[in-house]
Coordinates of C-alpha atoms and ligand atoms in Angstrom, one line a residue:
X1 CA 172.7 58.3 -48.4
X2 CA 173.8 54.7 -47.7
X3 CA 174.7 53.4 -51.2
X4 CA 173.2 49.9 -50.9
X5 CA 169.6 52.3 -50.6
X6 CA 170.8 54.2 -53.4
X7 CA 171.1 51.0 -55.3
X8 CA 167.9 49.9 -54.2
X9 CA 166.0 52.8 -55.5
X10 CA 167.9 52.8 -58.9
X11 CA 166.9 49.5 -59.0
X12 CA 163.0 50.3 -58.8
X13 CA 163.0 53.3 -60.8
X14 CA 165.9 52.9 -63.6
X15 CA 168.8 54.3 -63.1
X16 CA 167.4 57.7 -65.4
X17 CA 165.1 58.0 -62.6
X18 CA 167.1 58.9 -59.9
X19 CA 168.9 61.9 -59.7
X20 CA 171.7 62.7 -56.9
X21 CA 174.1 64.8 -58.4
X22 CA 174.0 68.0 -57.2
X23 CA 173.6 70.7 -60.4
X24 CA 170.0 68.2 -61.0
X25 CA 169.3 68.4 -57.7
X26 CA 169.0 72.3 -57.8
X27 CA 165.9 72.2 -59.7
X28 CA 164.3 70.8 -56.8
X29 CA 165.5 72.6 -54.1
X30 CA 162.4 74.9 -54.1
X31 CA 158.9 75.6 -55.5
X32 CA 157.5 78.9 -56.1
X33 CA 158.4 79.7 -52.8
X34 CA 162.0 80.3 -54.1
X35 CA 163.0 82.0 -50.6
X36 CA 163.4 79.2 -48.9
X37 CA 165.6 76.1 -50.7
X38 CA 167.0 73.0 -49.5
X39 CA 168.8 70.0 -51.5
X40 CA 167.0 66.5 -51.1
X41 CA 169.5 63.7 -51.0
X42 CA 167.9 62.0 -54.2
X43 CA 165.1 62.8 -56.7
X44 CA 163.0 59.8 -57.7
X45 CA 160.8 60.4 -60.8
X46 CA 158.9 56.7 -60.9
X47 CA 156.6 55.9 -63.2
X48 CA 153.5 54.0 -61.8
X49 CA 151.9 53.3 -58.6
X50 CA 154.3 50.1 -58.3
X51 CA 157.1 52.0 -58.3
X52 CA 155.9 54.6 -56.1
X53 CA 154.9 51.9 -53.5
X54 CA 158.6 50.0 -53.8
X55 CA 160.3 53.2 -53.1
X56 CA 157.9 54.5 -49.9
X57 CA 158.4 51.0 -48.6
X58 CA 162.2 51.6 -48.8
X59 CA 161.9 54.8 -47.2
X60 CA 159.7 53.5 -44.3
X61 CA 162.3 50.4 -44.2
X62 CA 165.3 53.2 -43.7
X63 CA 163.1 56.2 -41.9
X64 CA 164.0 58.4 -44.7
X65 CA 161.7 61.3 -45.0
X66 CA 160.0 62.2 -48.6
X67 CA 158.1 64.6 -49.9
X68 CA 155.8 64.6 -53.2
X69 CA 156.3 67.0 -55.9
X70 CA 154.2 67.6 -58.7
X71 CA 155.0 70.4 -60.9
X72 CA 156.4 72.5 -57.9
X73 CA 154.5 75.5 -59.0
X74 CA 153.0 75.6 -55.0
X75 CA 153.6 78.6 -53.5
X76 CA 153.4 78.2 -50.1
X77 CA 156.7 75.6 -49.5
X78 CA 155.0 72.4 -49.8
X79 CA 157.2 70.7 -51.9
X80 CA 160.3 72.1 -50.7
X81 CA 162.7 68.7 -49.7
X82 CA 163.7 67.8 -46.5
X83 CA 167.4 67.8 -46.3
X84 CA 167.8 64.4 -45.0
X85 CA 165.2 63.1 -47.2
X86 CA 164.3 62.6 -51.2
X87 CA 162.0 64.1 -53.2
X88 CA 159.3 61.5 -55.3
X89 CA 158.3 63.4 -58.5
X90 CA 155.1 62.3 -60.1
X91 CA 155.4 63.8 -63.3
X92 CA 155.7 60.8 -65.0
X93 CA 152.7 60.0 -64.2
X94 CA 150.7 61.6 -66.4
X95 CA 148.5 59.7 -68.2
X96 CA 144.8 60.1 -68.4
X97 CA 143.4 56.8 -67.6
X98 CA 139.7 56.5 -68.4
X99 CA 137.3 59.3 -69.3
X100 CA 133.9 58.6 -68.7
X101 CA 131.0 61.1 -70.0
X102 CA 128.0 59.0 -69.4
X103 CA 129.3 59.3 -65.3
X104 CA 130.3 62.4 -65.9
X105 CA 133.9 61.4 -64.3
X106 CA 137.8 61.4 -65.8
X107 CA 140.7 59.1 -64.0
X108 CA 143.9 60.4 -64.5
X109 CA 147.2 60.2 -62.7
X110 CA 148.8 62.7 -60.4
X111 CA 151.0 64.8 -62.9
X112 CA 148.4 65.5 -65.6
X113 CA 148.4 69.1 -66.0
X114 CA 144.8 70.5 -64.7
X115 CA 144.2 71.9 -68.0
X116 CA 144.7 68.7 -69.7
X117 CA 141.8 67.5 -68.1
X118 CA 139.6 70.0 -69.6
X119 CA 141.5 69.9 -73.2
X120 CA 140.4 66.3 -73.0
X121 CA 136.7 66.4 -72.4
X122 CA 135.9 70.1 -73.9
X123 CA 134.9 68.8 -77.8
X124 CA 132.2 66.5 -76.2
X125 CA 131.2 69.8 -74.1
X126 CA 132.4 69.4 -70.7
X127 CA 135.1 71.0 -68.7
X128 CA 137.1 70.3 -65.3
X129 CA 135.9 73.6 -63.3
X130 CA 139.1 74.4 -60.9
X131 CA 141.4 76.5 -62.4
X132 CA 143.7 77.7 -60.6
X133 CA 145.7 80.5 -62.6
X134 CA 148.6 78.3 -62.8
X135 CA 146.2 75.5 -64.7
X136 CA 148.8 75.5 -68.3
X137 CA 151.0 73.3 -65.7
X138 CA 150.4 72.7 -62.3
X139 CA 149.1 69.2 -61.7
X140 CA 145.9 67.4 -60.8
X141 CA 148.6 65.4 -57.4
X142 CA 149.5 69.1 -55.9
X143 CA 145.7 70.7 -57.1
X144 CA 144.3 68.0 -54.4
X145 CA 147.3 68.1 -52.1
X146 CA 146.5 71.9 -51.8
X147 CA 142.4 71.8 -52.1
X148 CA 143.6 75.0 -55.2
X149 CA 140.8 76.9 -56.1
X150 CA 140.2 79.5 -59.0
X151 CA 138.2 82.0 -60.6
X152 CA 135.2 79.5 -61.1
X153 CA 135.4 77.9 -57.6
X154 CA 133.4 80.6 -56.8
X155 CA 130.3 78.8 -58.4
X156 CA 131.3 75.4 -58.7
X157 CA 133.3 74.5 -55.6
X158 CA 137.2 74.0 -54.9
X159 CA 139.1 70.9 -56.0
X160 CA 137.4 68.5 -53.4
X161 CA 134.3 69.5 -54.9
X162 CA 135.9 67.9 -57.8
X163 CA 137.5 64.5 -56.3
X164 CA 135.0 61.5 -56.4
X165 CA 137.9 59.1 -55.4
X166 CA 141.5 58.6 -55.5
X167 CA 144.4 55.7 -54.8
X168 CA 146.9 56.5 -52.2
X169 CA 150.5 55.3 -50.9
X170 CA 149.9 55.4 -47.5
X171 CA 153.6 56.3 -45.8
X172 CA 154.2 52.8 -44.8
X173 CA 153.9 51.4 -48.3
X174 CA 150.3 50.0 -48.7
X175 CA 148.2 50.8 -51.4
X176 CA 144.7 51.9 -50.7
X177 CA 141.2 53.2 -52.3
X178 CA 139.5 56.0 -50.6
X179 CA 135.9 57.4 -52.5
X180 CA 134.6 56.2 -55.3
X181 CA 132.8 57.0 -58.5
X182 CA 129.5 57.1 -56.2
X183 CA 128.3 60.7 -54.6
X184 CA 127.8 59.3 -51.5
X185 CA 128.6 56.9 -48.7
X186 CA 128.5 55.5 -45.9
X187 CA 131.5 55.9 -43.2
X188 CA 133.9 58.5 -42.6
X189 CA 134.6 61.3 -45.9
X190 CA 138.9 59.5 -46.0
X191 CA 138.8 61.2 -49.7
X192 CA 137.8 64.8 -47.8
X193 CA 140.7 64.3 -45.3
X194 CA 143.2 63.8 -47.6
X195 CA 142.4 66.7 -49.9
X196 CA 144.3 69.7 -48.7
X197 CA 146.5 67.6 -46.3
X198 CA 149.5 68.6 -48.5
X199 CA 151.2 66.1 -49.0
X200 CA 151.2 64.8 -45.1
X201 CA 149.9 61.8 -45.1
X202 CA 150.7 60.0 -48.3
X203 CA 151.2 60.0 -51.6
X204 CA 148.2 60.1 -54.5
X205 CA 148.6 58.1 -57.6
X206 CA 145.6 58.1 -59.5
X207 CA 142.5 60.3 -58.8
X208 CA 139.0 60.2 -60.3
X209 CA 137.5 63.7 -61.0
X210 CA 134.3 65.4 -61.5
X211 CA 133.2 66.9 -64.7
X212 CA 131.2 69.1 -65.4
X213 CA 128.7 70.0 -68.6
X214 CA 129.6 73.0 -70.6
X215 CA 127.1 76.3 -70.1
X216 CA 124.8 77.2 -72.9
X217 CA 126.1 80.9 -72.6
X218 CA 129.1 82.7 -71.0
X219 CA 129.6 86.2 -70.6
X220 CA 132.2 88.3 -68.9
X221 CA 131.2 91.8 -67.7
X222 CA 134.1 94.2 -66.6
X223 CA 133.2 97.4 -64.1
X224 CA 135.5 100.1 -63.5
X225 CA 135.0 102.0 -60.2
X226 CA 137.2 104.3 -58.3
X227 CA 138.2 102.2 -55.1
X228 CA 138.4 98.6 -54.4
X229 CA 136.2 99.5 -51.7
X230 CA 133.3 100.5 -53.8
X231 CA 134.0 97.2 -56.1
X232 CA 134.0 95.5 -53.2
X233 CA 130.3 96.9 -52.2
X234 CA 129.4 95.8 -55.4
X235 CA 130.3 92.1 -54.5
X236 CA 128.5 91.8 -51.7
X237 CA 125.5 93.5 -53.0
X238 CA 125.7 91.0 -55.9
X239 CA 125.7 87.9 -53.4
X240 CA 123.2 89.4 -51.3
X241 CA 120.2 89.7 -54.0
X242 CA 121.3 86.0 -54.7
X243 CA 123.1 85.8 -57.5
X244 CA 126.0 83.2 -58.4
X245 CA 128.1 84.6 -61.0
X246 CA 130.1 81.6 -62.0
X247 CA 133.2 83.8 -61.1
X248 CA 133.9 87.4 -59.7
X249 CA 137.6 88.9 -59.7
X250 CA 138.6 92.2 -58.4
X251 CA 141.8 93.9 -59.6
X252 CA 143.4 96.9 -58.1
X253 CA 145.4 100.2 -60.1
X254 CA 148.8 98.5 -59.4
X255 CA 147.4 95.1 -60.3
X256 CA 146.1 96.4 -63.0
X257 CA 149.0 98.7 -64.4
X258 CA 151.1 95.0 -63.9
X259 CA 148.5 93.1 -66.5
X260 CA 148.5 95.8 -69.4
X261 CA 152.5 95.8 -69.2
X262 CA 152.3 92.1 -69.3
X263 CA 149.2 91.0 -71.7
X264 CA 147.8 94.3 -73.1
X265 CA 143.8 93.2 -71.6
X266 CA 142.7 96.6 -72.3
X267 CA 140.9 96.9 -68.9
X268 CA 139.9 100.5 -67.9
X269 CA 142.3 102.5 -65.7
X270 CA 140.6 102.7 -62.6
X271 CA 140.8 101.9 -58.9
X272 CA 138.9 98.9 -58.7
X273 CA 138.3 96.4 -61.5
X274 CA 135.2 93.7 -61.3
X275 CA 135.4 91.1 -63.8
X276 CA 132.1 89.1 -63.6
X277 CA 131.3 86.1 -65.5
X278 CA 127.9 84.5 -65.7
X279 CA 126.9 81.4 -67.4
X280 CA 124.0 79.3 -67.7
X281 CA 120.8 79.5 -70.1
X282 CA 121.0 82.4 -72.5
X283 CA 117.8 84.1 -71.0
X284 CA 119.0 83.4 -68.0
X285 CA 122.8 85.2 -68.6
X286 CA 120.2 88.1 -70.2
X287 CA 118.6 88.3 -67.5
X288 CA 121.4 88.4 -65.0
X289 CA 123.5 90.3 -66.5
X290 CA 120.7 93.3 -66.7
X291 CA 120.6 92.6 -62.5
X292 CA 124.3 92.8 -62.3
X293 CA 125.1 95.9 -64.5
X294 CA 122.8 98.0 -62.8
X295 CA 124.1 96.8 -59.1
X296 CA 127.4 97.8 -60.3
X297 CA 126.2 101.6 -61.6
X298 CA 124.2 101.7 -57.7
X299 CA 127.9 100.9 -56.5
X300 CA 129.5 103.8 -58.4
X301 CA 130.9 101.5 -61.4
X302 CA 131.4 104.3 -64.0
X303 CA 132.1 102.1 -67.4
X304 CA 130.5 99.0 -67.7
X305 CA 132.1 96.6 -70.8
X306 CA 130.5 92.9 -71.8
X307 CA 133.4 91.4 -73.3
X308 CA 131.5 90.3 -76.4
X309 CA 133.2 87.3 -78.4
X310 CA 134.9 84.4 -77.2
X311 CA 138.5 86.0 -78.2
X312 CA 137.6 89.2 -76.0
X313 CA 136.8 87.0 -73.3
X314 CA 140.1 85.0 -73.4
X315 CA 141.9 88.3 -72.9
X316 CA 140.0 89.7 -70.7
X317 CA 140.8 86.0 -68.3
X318 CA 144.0 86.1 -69.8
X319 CA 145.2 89.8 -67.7
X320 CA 143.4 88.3 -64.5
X321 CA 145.6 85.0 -64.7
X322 CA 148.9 86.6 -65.7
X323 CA 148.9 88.8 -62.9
X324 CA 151.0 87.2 -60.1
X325 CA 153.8 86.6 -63.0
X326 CA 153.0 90.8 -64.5
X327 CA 153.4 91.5 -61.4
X328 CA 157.4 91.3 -62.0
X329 CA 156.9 94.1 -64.7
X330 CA 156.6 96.8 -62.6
X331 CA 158.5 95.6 -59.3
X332 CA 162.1 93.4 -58.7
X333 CA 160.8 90.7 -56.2
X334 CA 157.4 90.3 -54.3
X335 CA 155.8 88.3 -51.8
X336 CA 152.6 86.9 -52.9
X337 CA 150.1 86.4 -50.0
X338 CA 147.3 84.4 -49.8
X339 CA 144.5 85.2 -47.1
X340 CA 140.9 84.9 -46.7
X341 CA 138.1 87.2 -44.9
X342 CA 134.0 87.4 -45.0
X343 CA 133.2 89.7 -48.0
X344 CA 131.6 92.1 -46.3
X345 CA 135.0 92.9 -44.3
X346 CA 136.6 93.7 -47.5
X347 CA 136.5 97.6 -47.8
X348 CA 137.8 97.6 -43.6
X349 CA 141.1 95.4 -44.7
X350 CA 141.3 97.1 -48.1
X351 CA 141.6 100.4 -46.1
X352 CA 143.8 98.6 -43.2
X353 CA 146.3 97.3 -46.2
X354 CA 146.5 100.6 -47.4
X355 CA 147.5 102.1 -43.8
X356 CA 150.2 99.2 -43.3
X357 CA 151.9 99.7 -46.7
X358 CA 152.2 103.8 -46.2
X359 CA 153.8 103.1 -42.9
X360 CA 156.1 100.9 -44.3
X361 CA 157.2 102.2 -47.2
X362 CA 156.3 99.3 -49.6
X363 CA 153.5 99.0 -52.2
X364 CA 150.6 96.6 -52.2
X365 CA 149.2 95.3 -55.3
X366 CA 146.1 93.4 -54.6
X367 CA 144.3 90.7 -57.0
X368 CA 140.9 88.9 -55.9
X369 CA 139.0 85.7 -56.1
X370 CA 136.3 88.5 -54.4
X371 CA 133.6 86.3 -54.6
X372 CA 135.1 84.3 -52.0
X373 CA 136.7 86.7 -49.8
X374 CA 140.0 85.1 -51.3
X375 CA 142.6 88.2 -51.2
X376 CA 146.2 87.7 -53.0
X377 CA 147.8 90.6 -52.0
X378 CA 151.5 91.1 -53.7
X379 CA 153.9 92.8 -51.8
X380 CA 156.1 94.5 -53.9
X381 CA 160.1 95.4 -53.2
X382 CA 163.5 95.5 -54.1
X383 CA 165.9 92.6 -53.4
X384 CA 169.1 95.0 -53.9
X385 CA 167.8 97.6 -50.9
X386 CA 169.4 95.7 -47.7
X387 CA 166.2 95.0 -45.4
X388 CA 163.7 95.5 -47.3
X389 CA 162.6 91.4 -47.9
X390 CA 162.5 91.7 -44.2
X391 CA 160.2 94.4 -44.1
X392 CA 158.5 92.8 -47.1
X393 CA 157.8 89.8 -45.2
X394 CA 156.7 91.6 -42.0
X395 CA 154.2 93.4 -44.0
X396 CA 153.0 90.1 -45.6
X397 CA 152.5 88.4 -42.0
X398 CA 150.7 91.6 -40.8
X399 CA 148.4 91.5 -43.3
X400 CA 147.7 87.5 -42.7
X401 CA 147.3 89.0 -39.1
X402 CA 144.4 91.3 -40.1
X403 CA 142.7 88.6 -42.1
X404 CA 142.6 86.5 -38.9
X405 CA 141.2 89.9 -37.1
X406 CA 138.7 90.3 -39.6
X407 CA 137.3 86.9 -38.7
X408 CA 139.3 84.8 -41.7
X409 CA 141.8 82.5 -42.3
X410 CA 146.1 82.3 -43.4
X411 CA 144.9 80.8 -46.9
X412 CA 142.6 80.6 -49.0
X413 CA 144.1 78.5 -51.7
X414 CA 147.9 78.0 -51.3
X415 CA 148.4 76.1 -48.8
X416 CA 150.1 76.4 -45.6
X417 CA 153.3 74.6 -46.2
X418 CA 156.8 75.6 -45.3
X419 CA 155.8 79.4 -45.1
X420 CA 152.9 79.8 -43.2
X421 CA 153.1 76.9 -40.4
X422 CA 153.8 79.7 -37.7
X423 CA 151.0 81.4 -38.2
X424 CA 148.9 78.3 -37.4
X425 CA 149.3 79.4 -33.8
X426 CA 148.0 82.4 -34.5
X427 CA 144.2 81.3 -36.4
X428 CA 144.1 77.9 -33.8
X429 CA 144.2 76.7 -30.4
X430 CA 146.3 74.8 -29.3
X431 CA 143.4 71.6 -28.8
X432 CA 142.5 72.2 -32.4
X433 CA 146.2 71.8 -33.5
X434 CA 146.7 68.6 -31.2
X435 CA 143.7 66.9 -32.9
X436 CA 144.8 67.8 -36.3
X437 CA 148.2 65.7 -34.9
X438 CA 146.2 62.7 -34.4
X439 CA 144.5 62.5 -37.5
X440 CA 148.1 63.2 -39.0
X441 CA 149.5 60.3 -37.0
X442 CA 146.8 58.1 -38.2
X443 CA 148.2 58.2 -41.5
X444 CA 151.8 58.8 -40.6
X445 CA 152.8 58.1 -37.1
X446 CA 156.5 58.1 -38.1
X447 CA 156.4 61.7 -40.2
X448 CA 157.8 60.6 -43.1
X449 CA 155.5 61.8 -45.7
X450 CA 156.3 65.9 -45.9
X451 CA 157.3 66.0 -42.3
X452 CA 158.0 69.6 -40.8
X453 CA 155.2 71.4 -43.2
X454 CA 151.7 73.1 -41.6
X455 CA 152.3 72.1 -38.0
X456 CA 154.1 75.1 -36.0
X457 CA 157.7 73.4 -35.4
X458 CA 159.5 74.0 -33.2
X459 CA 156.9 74.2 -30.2
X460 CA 159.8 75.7 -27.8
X461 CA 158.4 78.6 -25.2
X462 CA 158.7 82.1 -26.4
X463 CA 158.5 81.0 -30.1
X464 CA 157.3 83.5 -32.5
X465 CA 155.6 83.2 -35.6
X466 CA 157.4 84.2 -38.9
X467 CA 161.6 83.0 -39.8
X468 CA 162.4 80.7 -37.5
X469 CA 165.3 81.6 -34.9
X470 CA 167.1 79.4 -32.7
X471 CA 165.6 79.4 -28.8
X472 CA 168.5 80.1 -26.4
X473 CA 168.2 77.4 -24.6
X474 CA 168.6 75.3 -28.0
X475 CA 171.8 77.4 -28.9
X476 CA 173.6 76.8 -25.8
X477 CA 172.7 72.7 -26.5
X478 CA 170.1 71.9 -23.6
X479 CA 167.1 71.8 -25.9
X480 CA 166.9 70.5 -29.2
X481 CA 164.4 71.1 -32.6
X482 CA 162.5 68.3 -33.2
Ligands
FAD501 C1 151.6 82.0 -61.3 C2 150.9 81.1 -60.3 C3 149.6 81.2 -60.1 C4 148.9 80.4 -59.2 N1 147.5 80.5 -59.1 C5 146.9 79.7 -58.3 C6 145.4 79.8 -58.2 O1 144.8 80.6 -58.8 N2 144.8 79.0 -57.3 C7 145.5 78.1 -56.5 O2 144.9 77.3 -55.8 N3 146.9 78.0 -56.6 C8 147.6 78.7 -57.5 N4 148.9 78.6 -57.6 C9 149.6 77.7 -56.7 C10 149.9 76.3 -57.3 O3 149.9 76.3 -58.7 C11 148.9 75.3 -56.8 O4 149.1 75.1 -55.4 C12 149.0 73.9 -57.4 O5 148.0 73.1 -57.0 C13 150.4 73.2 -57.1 O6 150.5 72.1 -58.0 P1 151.9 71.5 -58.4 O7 151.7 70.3 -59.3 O8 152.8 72.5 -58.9 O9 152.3 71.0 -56.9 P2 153.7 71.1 -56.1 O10 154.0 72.5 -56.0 O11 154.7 70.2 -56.8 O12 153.3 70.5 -54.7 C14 152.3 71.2 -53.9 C15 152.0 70.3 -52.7 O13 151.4 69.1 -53.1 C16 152.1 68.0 -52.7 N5 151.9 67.0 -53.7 C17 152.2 67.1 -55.0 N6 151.9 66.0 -55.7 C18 151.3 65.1 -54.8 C19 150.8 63.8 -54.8 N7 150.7 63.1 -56.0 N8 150.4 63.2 -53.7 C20 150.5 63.9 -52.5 N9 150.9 65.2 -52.4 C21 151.4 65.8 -53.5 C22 153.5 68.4 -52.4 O14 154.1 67.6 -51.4 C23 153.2 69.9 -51.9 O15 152.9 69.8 -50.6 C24 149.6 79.5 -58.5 C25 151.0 79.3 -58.6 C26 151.6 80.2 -59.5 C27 153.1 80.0 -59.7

């Protein structure tokens, strides 16, 4: 980069800000998406919204591309950098603003870890209900850049449940306000748009949050069945006699084997593991829990566990969180995939999984948010055998393929990022693609902020979803990505 820019941006952001030497730069060349890594010309950690204003102003000034990063736990790409382009790190910016428990609302800025939130308000009884697995340090920025769910979404709603308002670097430099503390109002929902717009049209520096007041009573129940398929059975039948546990995971034998290596939970050994948590008024938990034993035992559950004090239940939560990570105790690498399909469509794909990873050679570990249809299923292989991340990653798409089959969607909570922006194709039209353009351009008519993520690029003829390889007519120099 041109050094008077460089200057420039040491100049906003101290010159222990800014990082361009190459070993520092490393730790930003990915996310959790490690695959795929790039090298940003400069890493800019600022340190309030000033500073993240000066330096967006610069890079719409110059045309320089830049992407947000919050704790780069995303798994999907998001935050990988553009190569042309630096990387704006909001980690400093973690500073819990204003807590408010009469409004029932926190402000915070973007790098305040999720579970910081809920450390904060918990003595006065309240928590922050999205919880994403990664909650001990992803941040509140990427948790509304991605809309990230968790095991209590289920009941209480995704992160934009959870965002009341928020202040935003638009990519040409101005500072606005979209939302407010109110519930409602008048005009177009800006705050709605920009959650899950990962990082393409701005950047957010502070956010106000919903909180929410503790339950009287939680209790975890755990059901061992044979198949994920009858689990599944019992999830829907759960739903349908209207209950709303305020979370309902599902856990498969190799998910399973993965969490006792990693955290000792002391779930059964059995196909198909159903954690269910209720909360609310005691007689109401009683009563519920009563309701949702004996749908399990209809559903073939053959032991039935209430995790009974608070330690139990940590452990019990602990083995469902740790599972992506456990999952590198029994295999070398895997892809984690993240797809979503109507419940009752569950034992079909479960079955259909099954069929794809025999015929490929490759096993399947599957974890659920099955409550919400939300599967994460892990496909497991070995980096040293030549080919087989290939074939990992063809399984992986495949089974994103059935999810849109089965009348659902490429993600459920991760995003769409780098990885999955082929596949967009595949789950829209082209219309429905071309208006999510414009309300891009809206914001960001020049691409700066996270250009190249979630829209299909290149749009040549003949291009096919999945790693991206050069048209002919580019190679031979008559056509060129853009
Ligand atoms: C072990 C593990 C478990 C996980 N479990 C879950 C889960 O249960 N549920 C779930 O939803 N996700 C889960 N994730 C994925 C990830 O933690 C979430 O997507 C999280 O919200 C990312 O936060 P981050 O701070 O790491 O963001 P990053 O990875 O740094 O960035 C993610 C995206 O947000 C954008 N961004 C970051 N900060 C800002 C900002 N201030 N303004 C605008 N855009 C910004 C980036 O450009 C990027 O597009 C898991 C990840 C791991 C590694």
């Amino acid at each position: 980069m041109d050094a008077r820019i460089i200057d420039e941006l040491r100049a906003i952001v101290g010159s222990e800000h800014l990082i361009t030497e190459r070993e520092q730069l490393s730790t930003y060349e990915c996310d959790g998406l490690t695959v795929v890594r790039v090298l940003p010309l400069a890493v800019l950690l600022p340190e309030s919204t000033a500073e993240v204003q000066a330096v967006v102003r610069v890079c719409h000034r110059e045309k320089i591309p830049f992407v947000a990063r919050g704790s780069g736990t995303g798994l999907s790409g998001g935050a990988l950098p553009v190569a042309s382009g630096i990387v704006i790190c909001l980690t400093r910016m973690n500073r819990i603003l204003e807590v408010d428990l009469a409004n029932h609302r926190v402000i915070v800025e973007p790098g305040v870890m999720n579970l910081n939130v809920t450390s904060r308000v918990e003595r006065d009884g309240y928590f922050y209900a999205p919880d994403p697995s990664s909650q001990q340090v992803c941040s509140i920025g990427g948790n509304v850049a991605e809309n990230s769910g968790g095991a209590h979404c289920l009941k209480y709603g995704f992160t934009t449940t959870h965002v009341l308002g928020m202040e935003v670097v638009l990519p040409d430099g101005s500072v606005v306000q979209f939302g407010d503390a109110t519930v409602d109002r008048p005009g177009y929902d800006i705050c709605g748009v920009f959650v899950g717009s990962e990082g393409t049209l701005g950047i957010v520096t502070k956010v106000t949050l919903r909180i929410v007041k503790r339950p009287e009573v939680v209790q975890v129940l755990l059901a061992a069945f044979n198949s994920t398929n009858e689990a599944g059975e019992a999830v829907s039948a759960i739903i349908a006699a209207g209950m709303l546990p305020a979370a309902m995971e599902m856990m498969d034998n190799l998910a399973i084997q993965a969490a006792e290596a990693a955290v000792h939970a002391r779930y059964p050994d059995c196909g198909g593991l159903l954690l269910v948590e209720l909360d609310g008024s005691a007689t109401e938990v009683e009563a519920l829990m009563g309701e949702v034993a004996e749908t399990c035992k209809q559903c073939g559950a053959w032991e039935i566990r209430v995790a009974q004090t608070a330690a139990e239940r940590a452990r019990v939560w602990a083995g469902r969180k740790a599972a992506f990570a456990a999952v590198g105790r029994i295999s070398p690498a895997y892809i984690v995939q993240d797809g979503v399909i109507p419940r009752t469509a569950l034992p079909m794909v479960m079955s259909e999984i099954a069929r794809l990873s025999a015929e490929v050679g490759l096993r399947v570990a599957n974890v659920f948010h099955a409550g919400d249809g939300n599967l994460h299923p892990l496909v497991l292989y070995d980096d040293a055998v030549p080919g087989q991340d290939k074939l990992a990653e063809d399984l992986a798409g495949e089974i994103l393929r059935l999810c849109i089959r089965a009348g659902g969607s490429i993600t459920g909570e991760h995003g769409v990022g780098e990885e999955k922006k082929m596949f967009m194709s595949e789950m829209f039209a082209e219309p429905d693609l071309a208006t999510m353009q414009l309300v891009r351009c809206a914001f960001d008519p020049e691409h700066l902020s996270n250009p190249d993520k979630v829209f299909p690029r290149p749009r040549l003829c003949g291009e096919k979803p999945g790693v991206y390889v050069p048209h002919p007519v580019e190679t031979a120099g008559l056509a060129e990505r853009f």
